[in-house]
Coordinates of C-alpha atoms in Angstrom, one line a residue:
X1 CA -63.6 21.9 0.8
X2 CA -65.7 21.4 -2.4
X3 CA -68.9 22.1 -3.4
X4 CA -71.2 18.7 -3.8
X5 CA -74.2 19.8 -6.3
X6 CA -76.4 16.9 -5.2
X7 CA -76.7 18.5 -1.6
X8 CA -79.1 21.3 -3.5
X9 CA -82.0 21.2 -5.6
X10 CA -80.3 23.5 -8.1
X11 CA -77.8 20.8 -9.0
X12 CA -77.3 22.2 -12.6
X13 CA -76.7 25.8 -11.2
X14 CA -74.4 24.9 -8.7
X15 CA -72.7 22.5 -10.9
X16 CA -72.0 25.7 -13.0
X17 CA -70.7 27.8 -10.2
X18 CA -68.5 25.3 -8.8
X19 CA -66.9 24.7 -12.1
X20 CA -65.9 28.2 -12.6
X21 CA -64.9 28.6 -9.2
X22 CA -62.1 25.3 -9.5
X23 CA -60.8 27.1 -12.6
X24 CA -60.5 30.7 -10.7
X25 CA -58.7 29.1 -7.7
X26 CA -56.4 27.2 -10.0
X27 CA -55.8 30.0 -12.4
X28 CA -55.1 32.6 -9.9
X29 CA -53.5 30.4 -6.9
X30 CA -55.4 32.2 -4.1
X31 CA -55.5 30.3 -1.1
X32 CA -57.6 31.4 2.1
X33 CA -60.0 33.8 0.0
X34 CA -61.1 30.8 -2.3
X35 CA -63.2 30.2 1.0
X36 CA -65.4 33.3 0.1
X37 CA -66.3 31.9 -3.3
X38 CA -67.1 28.8 -1.7
X39 CA -69.6 30.1 0.9
X40 CA -70.7 32.7 -1.7
X41 CA -71.7 29.4 -3.8
X42 CA -73.3 27.9 -0.9
X43 CA -75.4 30.9 0.4
X44 CA -77.0 31.6 -3.3
X45 CA -77.8 28.1 -4.0
X46 CA -79.7 27.7 -1.0
X47 CA -81.5 31.0 -1.4
X48 CA -82.2 29.5 -4.9
X49 CA -83.6 26.5 -3.3
X50 CA -86.0 28.3 -1.0
X51 CA -87.0 30.9 -3.6
X52 CA -87.9 28.4 -6.3
X53 CA -89.2 24.9 -4.5
X54 CA -89.2 22.3 -7.1
X55 CA -88.6 24.9 -10.2
X56 CA -84.9 24.9 -8.6
X57 CA -84.2 21.5 -10.5
X58 CA -83.8 23.4 -13.7
X59 CA -82.5 26.5 -12.5
X60 CA -79.4 27.6 -14.4
X61 CA -77.2 30.8 -15.4
X62 CA -79.0 30.5 -18.6
X63 CA -82.5 31.5 -17.1
X64 CA -84.3 34.6 -17.3
X65 CA -85.1 35.0 -13.8
X66 CA -81.9 34.3 -12.1
X67 CA -81.3 38.0 -12.5
X68 CA -84.4 38.8 -10.1
X69 CA -83.2 36.3 -7.7
X70 CA -79.6 37.3 -7.6
X71 CA -81.0 41.3 -7.2
X72 CA -83.3 39.8 -4.3
X73 CA -80.6 37.7 -2.7
X74 CA -77.8 40.6 -2.6
X75 CA -80.4 42.7 -1.3
X76 CA -81.1 40.3 1.6
X77 CA -77.6 39.5 2.7
X78 CA -76.8 42.6 4.9
X79 CA -80.2 41.2 6.8
X80 CA -78.1 38.2 8.1
X81 CA -74.9 40.4 9.3
X82 CA -74.2 42.9 11.8
X83 CA -74.9 46.3 10.8
X84 CA -71.8 47.7 8.5
X85 CA -70.2 44.4 8.2
X86 CA -68.1 43.6 5.1
X87 CA -68.9 40.4 4.2
X88 CA -72.4 40.9 2.2
X89 CA -70.4 43.0 0.1
X90 CA -67.4 40.6 0.0
X91 CA -69.9 37.7 -1.0
X92 CA -72.2 39.5 -3.6
X93 CA -68.5 40.6 -5.1
X94 CA -67.3 36.9 -5.1
X95 CA -70.6 35.5 -7.0
X96 CA -70.3 38.3 -9.8
X97 CA -66.6 37.2 -10.6
X98 CA -67.7 33.6 -11.1
X99 CA -70.6 34.9 -13.4
X100 CA -68.7 37.1 -15.3
X101 CA -66.0 34.6 -15.8
X102 CA -68.3 32.3 -17.5
X103 CA -69.6 35.0 -19.5
X104 CA -66.3 35.8 -20.7
X105 CA -65.9 32.1 -21.8
X106 CA -67.1 31.9 -25.9
X107 CA -68.7 28.2 -25.2
X108 CA -70.5 28.8 -21.9
X109 CA -73.7 30.8 -21.8
X110 CA -75.0 33.1 -19.2
X111 CA -78.4 35.0 -19.5
X112 CA -77.7 38.8 -21.3
X113 CA -79.9 40.5 -18.5
X114 CA -77.8 38.7 -15.6
X115 CA -74.5 39.1 -17.1
X116 CA -75.1 42.8 -17.1
X117 CA -76.2 43.1 -13.4
X118 CA -73.0 41.0 -12.8
X119 CA -70.9 43.8 -14.7
X120 CA -72.9 46.6 -13.3
X121 CA -72.1 48.8 -10.2
X122 CA -72.2 47.0 -6.9
X123 CA -75.3 47.2 -5.0
X124 CA -74.0 46.8 -1.7
X125 CA -71.2 49.0 0.1
X126 CA -68.0 47.7 1.3
X127 CA -68.8 47.9 5.0
X128 CA -66.5 48.8 7.6
X129 CA -64.1 46.3 8.9
X130 CA -63.7 46.3 12.9
X131 CA -60.2 46.6 13.6
X132 CA -58.6 44.5 16.3
X133 CA -57.2 46.2 19.1
X134 CA -54.1 45.3 20.7
X135 CA -53.8 43.1 23.8
X136 CA -53.4 44.8 27.2
X137 CA -49.8 44.8 28.5
X138 CA -50.8 42.6 31.1
X139 CA -52.2 40.2 28.8
X140 CA -49.1 40.3 26.3
X141 CA -46.8 39.8 29.6
X142 CA -48.7 37.0 30.2
X143 CA -48.8 35.9 27.1
X144 CA -45.1 35.6 26.7
X145 CA -44.6 34.7 30.3
X146 CA -46.3 31.7 29.3
X147 CA -44.7 31.2 25.7
X148 CA -41.5 30.6 27.7
X149 CA -42.5 28.4 30.3
X150 CA -44.1 26.1 27.3
X151 CA -40.6 26.4 25.5
X152 CA -38.9 25.3 28.7
X153 CA -41.8 22.6 29.4
X154 CA -41.4 20.9 26.0
X155 CA -37.4 21.1 26.1
X156 CA -37.8 19.4 29.3
X157 CA -40.0 16.5 27.8
X158 CA -38.1 16.0 24.9
X159 CA -34.8 15.6 26.9
X160 CA -36.6 13.3 29.1
X161 CA -37.9 11.3 26.6
X162 CA -34.7 10.4 24.7
X163 CA -32.9 9.9 27.9
X164 CA -35.6 7.4 28.7
X165 CA -35.5 5.8 25.6
X166 CA -31.7 5.0 25.9
X167 CA -32.9 3.0 29.0
X168 CA -34.8 0.6 26.9
X169 CA -34.4 -2.1 24.4
X170 CA -36.3 -3.7 21.5
X171 CA -40.0 -4.1 22.8
X172 CA -39.7 -8.0 21.2
X173 CA -36.6 -8.3 23.8
X174 CA -38.6 -6.6 26.5
X175 CA -42.1 -5.7 26.5
X176 CA -44.8 -4.2 24.4
X177 CA -46.2 -2.7 27.5
X178 CA -42.9 -0.8 28.6
X179 CA -42.7 2.7 27.8
X180 CA -39.1 2.8 27.9
X181 CA -38.7 -0.3 25.5
X182 CA -41.3 1.6 23.0
X183 CA -39.6 5.1 23.0
X184 CA -36.3 3.0 22.4
X185 CA -38.0 1.3 19.6
X186 CA -39.5 4.8 18.0
X187 CA -35.7 6.4 18.9
X188 CA -33.7 3.5 16.7
X189 CA -36.4 3.2 14.1
X190 CA -36.9 -0.4 15.1
X191 CA -40.7 -0.1 15.2
X192 CA -43.5 1.8 13.4
X193 CA -46.4 3.7 14.9
X194 CA -48.6 1.0 13.2
X195 CA -46.8 -1.8 15.5
X196 CA -48.6 -0.1 18.3
X197 CA -51.7 -1.1 16.7
X198 CA -50.7 -4.7 15.7
X199 CA -48.3 -5.9 18.5
X200 CA -49.2 -4.0 21.6
X201 CA -51.5 -6.2 23.7
X202 CA -55.3 -5.1 24.3
X203 CA -56.0 -1.9 26.8
X204 CA -57.4 -4.1 29.3
X205 CA -54.1 -6.0 29.6
X206 CA -51.9 -2.6 30.1
X207 CA -50.3 -2.1 33.4
X208 CA -51.7 1.0 35.4
X209 CA -48.5 2.7 34.3
X210 CA -49.0 2.8 30.7
X211 CA -52.8 3.6 30.8
X212 CA -51.9 6.7 33.0
X213 CA -49.2 7.6 30.4
X214 CA -51.7 7.1 27.3
X215 CA -54.4 9.1 28.9
X216 CA -52.6 11.8 30.2
X217 CA -52.5 13.5 33.6
X218 CA -55.9 14.0 35.2
X219 CA -57.7 12.3 32.3
X220 CA -60.0 9.3 32.2
X221 CA -58.7 6.2 30.4
X222 CA -60.8 5.2 27.4
X223 CA -60.1 1.9 26.0
X224 CA -61.6 2.4 22.7
X225 CA -58.9 5.5 21.6
X226 CA -56.1 4.2 24.1
X227 CA -54.0 2.9 21.2
X228 CA -53.9 5.9 19.1
X229 CA -53.1 8.4 22.5
X230 CA -50.5 6.0 23.3
X231 CA -48.8 6.4 19.9
X232 CA -49.0 10.2 20.0
X233 CA -47.6 10.5 23.3
X234 CA -44.9 7.9 22.6
X235 CA -44.0 10.6 19.6
X236 CA -44.7 13.3 21.7
X237 CA -41.8 12.5 24.1
X238 CA -39.2 12.5 21.2
X239 CA -40.8 15.4 18.7
X240 CA -42.4 18.6 19.1
X241 CA -45.8 18.3 18.0
X242 CA -48.0 21.3 16.5
X243 CA -49.1 22.4 19.9
X244 CA -45.9 23.0 21.3
X245 CA -44.9 25.2 18.4
X246 CA -47.5 28.2 19.1
X247 CA -45.1 29.1 22.0
X248 CA -42.4 29.9 19.6
X249 CA -44.5 31.6 16.9
X250 CA -45.6 33.8 19.8
X251 CA -42.1 34.5 20.9
X252 CA -40.6 35.3 17.4
X253 CA -43.6 37.8 16.8
X254 CA -43.0 39.8 20.2
X255 CA -39.2 39.9 19.2
X256 CA -39.5 40.9 15.9
X257 CA -43.0 42.7 15.5
X258 CA -43.3 40.9 12.1
X259 CA -46.5 39.1 11.1
X260 CA -47.1 35.3 11.5
X261 CA -46.8 34.0 7.9
X262 CA -43.1 36.1 8.2
X263 CA -41.8 34.1 11.3
X264 CA -43.1 30.8 10.2
X265 CA -41.9 31.1 6.9
X266 CA -38.2 31.1 7.0
X267 CA -35.8 28.0 7.0
X268 CA -32.4 27.3 8.0
X269 CA -30.9 28.6 4.7
X270 CA -32.9 32.3 5.6
X271 CA -31.0 32.2 9.4
X272 CA -27.6 33.5 9.6
X273 CA -26.0 34.1 13.4
X274 CA -24.4 36.9 13.9
X275 CA -22.0 37.4 16.8
X276 CA -24.8 39.8 18.6
X277 CA -27.9 38.7 17.0
X278 CA -29.4 37.0 14.0
X279 CA -30.0 37.9 10.3
X280 CA -33.3 36.5 9.0
X281 CA -34.6 36.7 5.4
X282 CA -38.4 37.1 5.7
X283 CA -41.0 36.5 3.3
X284 CA -44.4 38.4 3.3
X285 CA -46.5 36.7 1.0
X286 CA -49.4 39.1 0.8
X287 CA -47.4 41.9 0.0
X288 CA -45.0 39.8 -2.1
X289 CA -41.7 41.7 -0.4
X290 CA -38.8 39.4 0.6
X291 CA -36.6 41.3 3.3
X292 CA -33.5 40.8 4.9
X293 CA -33.5 42.1 8.6
X294 CA -30.7 42.0 11.4
X295 CA -32.2 41.7 14.9
X296 CA -29.4 42.8 17.2
X297 CA -29.1 41.4 21.0
X298 CA -29.7 43.8 23.7
X299 CA -27.3 44.3 26.6
X300 CA -27.6 41.2 29.0
X301 CA -30.1 42.2 32.0
X302 CA -28.3 42.3 35.6
X303 CA -31.4 39.5 36.6
X304 CA -30.4 36.2 36.5
X305 CA -32.2 33.7 34.0
X306 CA -35.4 31.8 34.9
X307 CA -34.8 28.7 37.2
X308 CA -36.7 25.6 37.8
X309 CA -38.1 25.7 41.0
X310 CA -38.1 22.5 43.5
X311 CA -41.7 21.9 42.3
X312 CA -41.0 22.0 38.6
X313 CA -42.9 25.5 38.2
X314 CA -40.9 28.5 36.8
X315 CA -41.0 31.1 39.6
X316 CA -39.0 33.9 37.9
X317 CA -40.1 36.0 34.8
X318 CA -37.8 35.7 31.6
X319 CA -36.5 38.9 30.9
X320 CA -34.7 38.8 27.7
X321 CA -36.5 38.9 24.3
X322 CA -33.9 38.2 21.6
X323 CA -34.8 37.0 18.4
X324 CA -31.2 35.0 18.0
X325 CA -32.4 33.2 21.3
X326 CA -35.7 32.2 20.3
X327 CA -34.6 31.2 16.6
X328 CA -31.7 29.2 18.3
X329 CA -33.9 27.0 20.6
X330 CA -36.5 26.3 17.7
X331 CA -33.5 25.4 15.6
X332 CA -32.3 22.8 18.1
X333 CA -35.9 21.8 18.9
X334 CA -37.1 21.1 15.4
X335 CA -34.0 19.5 14.3
X336 CA -34.8 15.8 14.1
X337 CA -38.2 16.4 13.0
X338 CA -36.4 18.3 9.8
X339 CA -34.0 15.2 9.7
X340 CA -37.1 13.3 8.6
X341 CA -38.2 16.0 6.3
X342 CA -35.7 16.8 4.0
X343 CA -37.9 18.2 1.3
X344 CA -39.1 21.0 4.0
X345 CA -36.6 23.8 3.7
X346 CA -38.7 26.9 3.8
X347 CA -39.8 27.0 7.4
X348 CA -38.5 25.8 10.5
X349 CA -41.7 25.2 12.0
X350 CA -42.0 21.5 11.4
X351 CA -43.6 18.9 14.0
X352 CA -44.5 15.2 14.1
X353 CA -48.1 14.4 14.3
X354 CA -49.6 11.0 14.4
X355 CA -53.2 10.5 12.2
X356 CA -55.8 8.6 13.4
X357 CA -55.0 5.4 10.9
X358 CA -51.7 5.1 12.7
X359 CA -49.2 6.8 10.3
X360 CA -46.8 9.6 11.6
X361 CA -46.3 12.5 9.6
X362 CA -43.1 14.6 9.8
X363 CA -43.9 17.8 7.8
X364 CA -45.0 21.6 8.0
X365 CA -46.7 22.8 10.9
X366 CA -50.3 23.0 10.4
X367 CA -52.5 23.9 13.4
X368 CA -56.0 22.8 13.4
X369 CA -59.3 23.1 15.7
X370 CA -57.8 20.7 18.6
X371 CA -54.3 22.8 18.3
X372 CA -55.3 26.3 17.3
X373 CA -53.9 29.3 19.4
X374 CA -57.5 29.5 21.2
X375 CA -56.7 26.0 22.5
X376 CA -53.2 26.8 23.8
X377 CA -54.4 29.6 25.5
X378 CA -57.0 27.8 27.5
X379 CA -54.1 24.9 28.4
X380 CA -51.9 27.1 29.7
X381 CA -54.4 29.7 31.1
X382 CA -53.7 32.7 29.8
X383 CA -57.3 34.7 29.5
X384 CA -57.6 37.1 26.9
X385 CA -60.6 39.7 26.7
X386 CA -62.1 40.0 23.4
X387 CA -61.0 38.5 20.1
X388 CA -58.6 35.5 20.8
X389 CA -56.6 36.5 17.6
X390 CA -52.7 36.3 17.4
X391 CA -52.5 39.1 15.1
X392 CA -53.5 41.4 18.0
X393 CA -50.0 40.5 19.5
X394 CA -48.1 42.2 16.5
X395 CA -50.4 45.5 17.3
X396 CA -49.1 45.5 20.7
X397 CA -45.8 45.2 19.7
X398 CA -46.5 47.9 16.9
X399 CA -48.0 50.3 19.8
X400 CA -44.5 49.4 21.9
X401 CA -42.2 50.6 18.9
X402 CA -44.4 53.7 18.6
X403 CA -44.0 54.7 22.1
X404 CA -40.3 54.0 22.0
X405 CA -39.9 56.1 18.9
X406 CA -42.0 59.1 20.5
X407 CA -44.7 58.5 18.1
X408 CA -42.5 58.7 15.0
X409 CA -44.8 56.8 12.2
X410 CA -42.1 56.4 10.0
X411 CA -40.0 54.6 12.6
X412 CA -42.7 52.5 13.7
X413 CA -43.9 51.7 10.4
X414 CA -40.6 49.6 9.0
X415 CA -42.5 46.9 7.4
X416 CA -45.4 48.9 5.9
X417 CA -46.3 52.1 4.4
X418 CA -47.2 55.1 7.0
X419 CA -50.7 54.9 5.3
X420 CA -51.0 51.3 6.7
X421 CA -49.7 52.2 10.1
X422 CA -52.4 54.9 10.2
X423 CA -55.1 52.8 9.3
X424 CA -54.3 49.7 11.2
X425 CA -52.2 50.3 14.2
X426 CA -52.8 54.1 15.1
X427 CA -56.3 53.5 16.2
X428 CA -55.4 51.3 19.3
X429 CA -56.9 52.2 22.3
X430 CA -52.9 52.6 23.7
X431 CA -51.9 54.9 21.4
X432 CA -55.3 56.9 21.5
X433 CA -55.0 57.3 25.3
X434 CA -51.3 58.5 24.7
X435 CA -52.3 60.8 22.4
X436 CA -55.1 62.0 24.2
X437 CA -52.2 62.7 27.2
X438 CA -49.8 64.3 24.8
X439 CA -52.6 66.6 23.5
X440 CA -53.8 67.4 27.6
X441 CA -50.2 67.6 28.3
X442 CA -49.4 70.4 25.9
X443 CA -52.6 72.1 26.4
X444 CA -51.9 72.4 30.1
X445 CA -48.1 73.6 29.3
X446 CA -49.3 76.0 27.4
X447 CA -51.8 77.0 30.0
X448 CA -49.5 77.1 32.5
X449 CA -47.6 79.6 30.6
X450 CA -50.4 82.1 30.1
X451 CA -50.8 82.1 33.9
X452 CA -47.3 82.2 34.7
X453 CA -46.8 85.1 32.1
X454 CA -47.8 88.7 33.8
X455 CA -49.9 90.8 31.9
X456 CA -50.6 93.1 34.4
X457 CA -48.9 95.4 37.0
X458 CA -47.9 94.7 40.9
X459 CA -50.4 96.6 43.1
X460 CA -49.5 97.6 46.6
X461 CA -52.2 98.1 48.4
X462 CA -52.5 99.8 51.9
X463 CA -55.5 101.4 53.5
X464 CA -53.4 103.9 55.3
X465 CA -51.0 105.0 52.4
X466 CA -48.2 104.0 54.3
X467 CA -46.0 102.8 51.5
X468 CA -42.1 102.4 52.7
X469 CA -39.0 101.3 51.0
X470 CA -38.9 97.9 53.1
X471 CA -42.5 97.2 51.8
X472 CA -41.4 97.7 48.2
X473 CA -38.2 95.4 48.8
X474 CA -40.5 92.7 50.5
X475 CA -42.7 92.9 47.5
X476 CA -39.6 91.6 45.0
X477 CA -38.0 94.8 44.3
X478 CA -34.4 95.8 44.7
X479 CA -32.9 98.5 47.4
X480 CA -32.2 100.8 44.7
X481 CA -35.4 100.5 42.4
X482 CA -37.4 100.8 45.7
X483 CA -35.4 103.8 46.4
X484 CA -36.1 105.4 43.1
X485 CA -39.9 104.7 43.2
X486 CA -40.0 106.0 46.5
X487 CA -38.1 109.2 45.2
X488 CA -40.5 109.8 42.2
X489 CA -37.8 108.8 39.8
X490 CA -39.5 106.2 38.1
X491 CA -43.1 107.9 38.2
X492 CA -44.2 107.0 34.4
X493 CA -48.0 108.6 35.3
X494 CA -50.6 106.0 35.8
X495 CA -47.8 103.9 37.7
X496 CA -44.3 103.4 38.5
X497 CA -41.9 101.8 36.3
X498 CA -39.5 99.0 37.5
X499 CA -37.0 99.6 34.9
X500 CA -38.1 101.6 31.8
X501 CA -35.3 100.6 29.9
X502 CA -36.4 96.9 29.9
X503 CA -39.7 97.3 28.7
X504 CA -41.4 94.3 26.9
X505 CA -42.7 96.5 24.2
X506 CA -39.3 98.2 23.3
X507 CA -35.9 96.9 22.3
X508 CA -33.6 96.2 25.3
X509 CA -31.9 99.0 26.5
X510 CA -34.5 101.4 25.0
X511 CA -36.6 103.9 26.8
X512 CA -40.4 102.6 27.0
X513 CA -42.2 104.2 24.0
X514 CA -45.7 103.2 25.0
X515 CA -45.6 104.6 28.3
X516 CA -48.2 105.3 29.8
X517 CA -50.7 104.0 27.5
X518 CA -49.8 100.1 28.0
X519 CA -48.5 100.5 31.6
X520 CA -51.7 98.8 32.7
X521 CA -50.5 95.7 30.8
X522 CA -46.8 95.8 31.4
X523 CA -45.3 93.7 33.8
X524 CA -42.8 96.1 34.9
X525 CA -45.4 98.0 36.3
X526 CA -46.1 98.9 40.2
X527 CA -49.3 100.8 41.1
X528 CA -48.8 102.5 44.9
X529 CA -51.6 104.5 46.3
X530 CA -50.7 107.7 45.2
X531 CA -51.3 106.6 41.6
X532 CA -55.2 106.3 41.9
X533 CA -56.3 109.9 40.8
X534 CA -54.4 108.8 37.8
X535 CA -56.0 106.1 37.5
X536 CA -59.6 107.7 37.5
X537 CA -58.2 109.7 35.0
X538 CA -57.3 107.2 33.0
X539 CA -60.6 105.5 33.3
X540 CA -62.3 108.0 32.4
X541 CA -60.2 108.5 28.7
X542 CA -61.0 104.8 27.8
X543 CA -64.5 105.4 28.8
X544 CA -64.8 108.2 26.2
X545 CA -62.7 105.9 23.6
X546 CA -65.5 103.2 24.1
X547 CA -68.0 105.3 22.8
X548 CA -66.2 106.5 19.9
X549 CA -64.6 102.6 19.1
X550 CA -66.6 99.7 17.9
X551 CA -66.6 97.0 20.8
X552 CA -64.4 94.7 18.9
X553 CA -62.0 97.5 17.8
X554 CA -62.0 98.7 21.6
X555 CA -61.8 95.0 23.2
X556 CA -58.6 94.6 20.5
X557 CA -56.7 98.0 21.4
X558 CA -57.7 98.2 25.0
X559 CA -59.4 95.1 26.2
X560 CA -56.4 94.0 28.4
X561 CA -56.0 97.5 30.0
X562 CA -59.9 98.2 30.6
X563 CA -60.1 94.6 32.5
X564 CA -56.8 95.2 34.6
X565 CA -57.7 98.9 35.2
X566 CA -61.1 97.6 36.7
X567 CA -59.6 95.1 38.8
X568 CA -57.3 97.3 40.3
X569 CA -60.2 100.2 41.2
X570 CA -62.7 97.4 42.3
X571 CA -59.7 96.5 45.4
X572 CA -60.2 100.1 46.6
X573 CA -62.1 101.1 49.2
X574 CA -65.0 104.3 48.6
X575 CA -63.2 106.6 51.1
X576 CA -60.0 106.1 48.7
X577 CA -62.2 106.7 45.6
X578 CA -63.4 109.7 47.0
X579 CA -60.4 111.0 48.6
X580 CA -58.8 110.6 44.8
X581 CA -61.6 112.5 43.4
X582 CA -61.2 115.5 45.5
X583 CA -57.6 115.6 44.6
X584 CA -58.5 115.8 40.8
X585 CA -61.6 118.1 41.4
X586 CA -58.8 120.3 43.4
X587 CA -56.5 120.3 40.6
X588 CA -54.0 118.5 42.2
X589 CA -53.9 115.5 39.7
X590 CA -53.0 115.6 36.0
X591 CA -52.8 112.5 33.4
X592 CA -50.5 113.6 30.7
X593 CA -50.9 111.5 27.7
X594 CA -49.4 111.4 24.5
X595 CA -51.2 113.4 21.4
X596 CA -51.9 109.9 19.5
X597 CA -53.8 109.0 22.6
X598 CA -56.8 111.4 21.5
X599 CA -56.6 110.4 17.7
X600 CA -57.0 106.7 18.0
X601 CA -60.9 107.0 17.1
X602 CA -60.1 107.5 13.9
X603 CA -59.2 104.1 12.9

């Protein structure tokens, strides 16, 4: 990746920025972020070419008019991106860094106005980064299942490849078109990949078996690239290639919950197998942290392990997700490649790659476009909605951990801060749904509890006024309580009380101190038809209080009693109410209230 000044009319300006970029990358040792500076230079130089035309040939960081061009370029950047994108601010900031760096050098000149603009406040905001959502549970399950199937297929392919190599002999003694002989030559290092180009006969003379082997199942045989394809297929029968290692990265991320750079960044010396698990030394470059993590095996499941059916397809899902098993298989599968690359000790992710110039490279795993995670998904047939980025798998594991730990962020954020978890992981769809369910469940719990709580009396309504002891017992009273009510021993004025010594307004064992003022709010109160005259008198008392108290004060002190009283009276027939009023007029009904009931208006 480089900037070619000859591609722009403003070649001088491009050279100045490119020099600063190269020195900055070398001094800071940045890797992936270096592309941002590269892109900023390209975008700005193209803009200068478009704005200045032929005059761009003389453009330089010392020009006075470059300040206005930089200002216009920054303000127009957001138009080429989606709203609230982070890219415009990042590109503008990267270009300013290069200009400031050049201005800091004593022997390099920069226009003073341009330097002041670069050092001044940013014109563009940072934007909003759209966080990737986690995989759906079905997608993650399919991803892990396909990864295990891929590992199984790779192991089977290598075992059959080495077994087939033992059946061959040197191609000079056998045949340069025999697959076992060619595999024997590679396995025993008697031939090189370049020999495929020099010594294998022309593709038109190949037998059909060799043509099908080189092209691959269901592919069209192309003679022009047949030799390179043959070399790659032969090496892939003996060593894992770049495509094979995607499955191990998926399984390790699923088993550990750590980032891609961590699970691909430990070597054989960072692995220690335990009696029931494995201890790994993980390095996170972005956080500059090295951690030692012991990953314990879970108890073996009752289900049997996956077996291969007669048609070669796996019919049973892999139930176990132990990191120790994944690491063992990875070390076993890459052992021969690591023996070919003794200088690579910092990672187990090594593969054999045949380049187009017929050279084989045993080295660090480097996925390219043709063998990317997206290509792996398409090959294994896993359909993913949204962004096909492996980082979503880590979020899925984080969500599972948060669910298992019942939402404790401190447990789920075990390899970063709780603030990072809240910012990057707690916004996932699953956790939002679970949070909503938790809130709804809590609300329903307290709503049900409120409904279950009895804030009013039990009303016994009988038009004929015939209330006997059996009816009271059927309504929930004991025989003794029903007998006492019928005898009038529990009459509290406006109602009868089930047990005056178990009042919710007084200490247990003490006589109720608020009767009869709070009887209409008490769950111990039982209202019989004989209490109707006293209820009408109590209603008159509350109506007087409504005239002397403010609405808020009355509702706070008597609101519940007033609503319960109205509900009780609305259930009575007009005949019952008229009869009760006649009792009051005849002086046969009296309401005894404490003296304090007549002084509440002072509050």
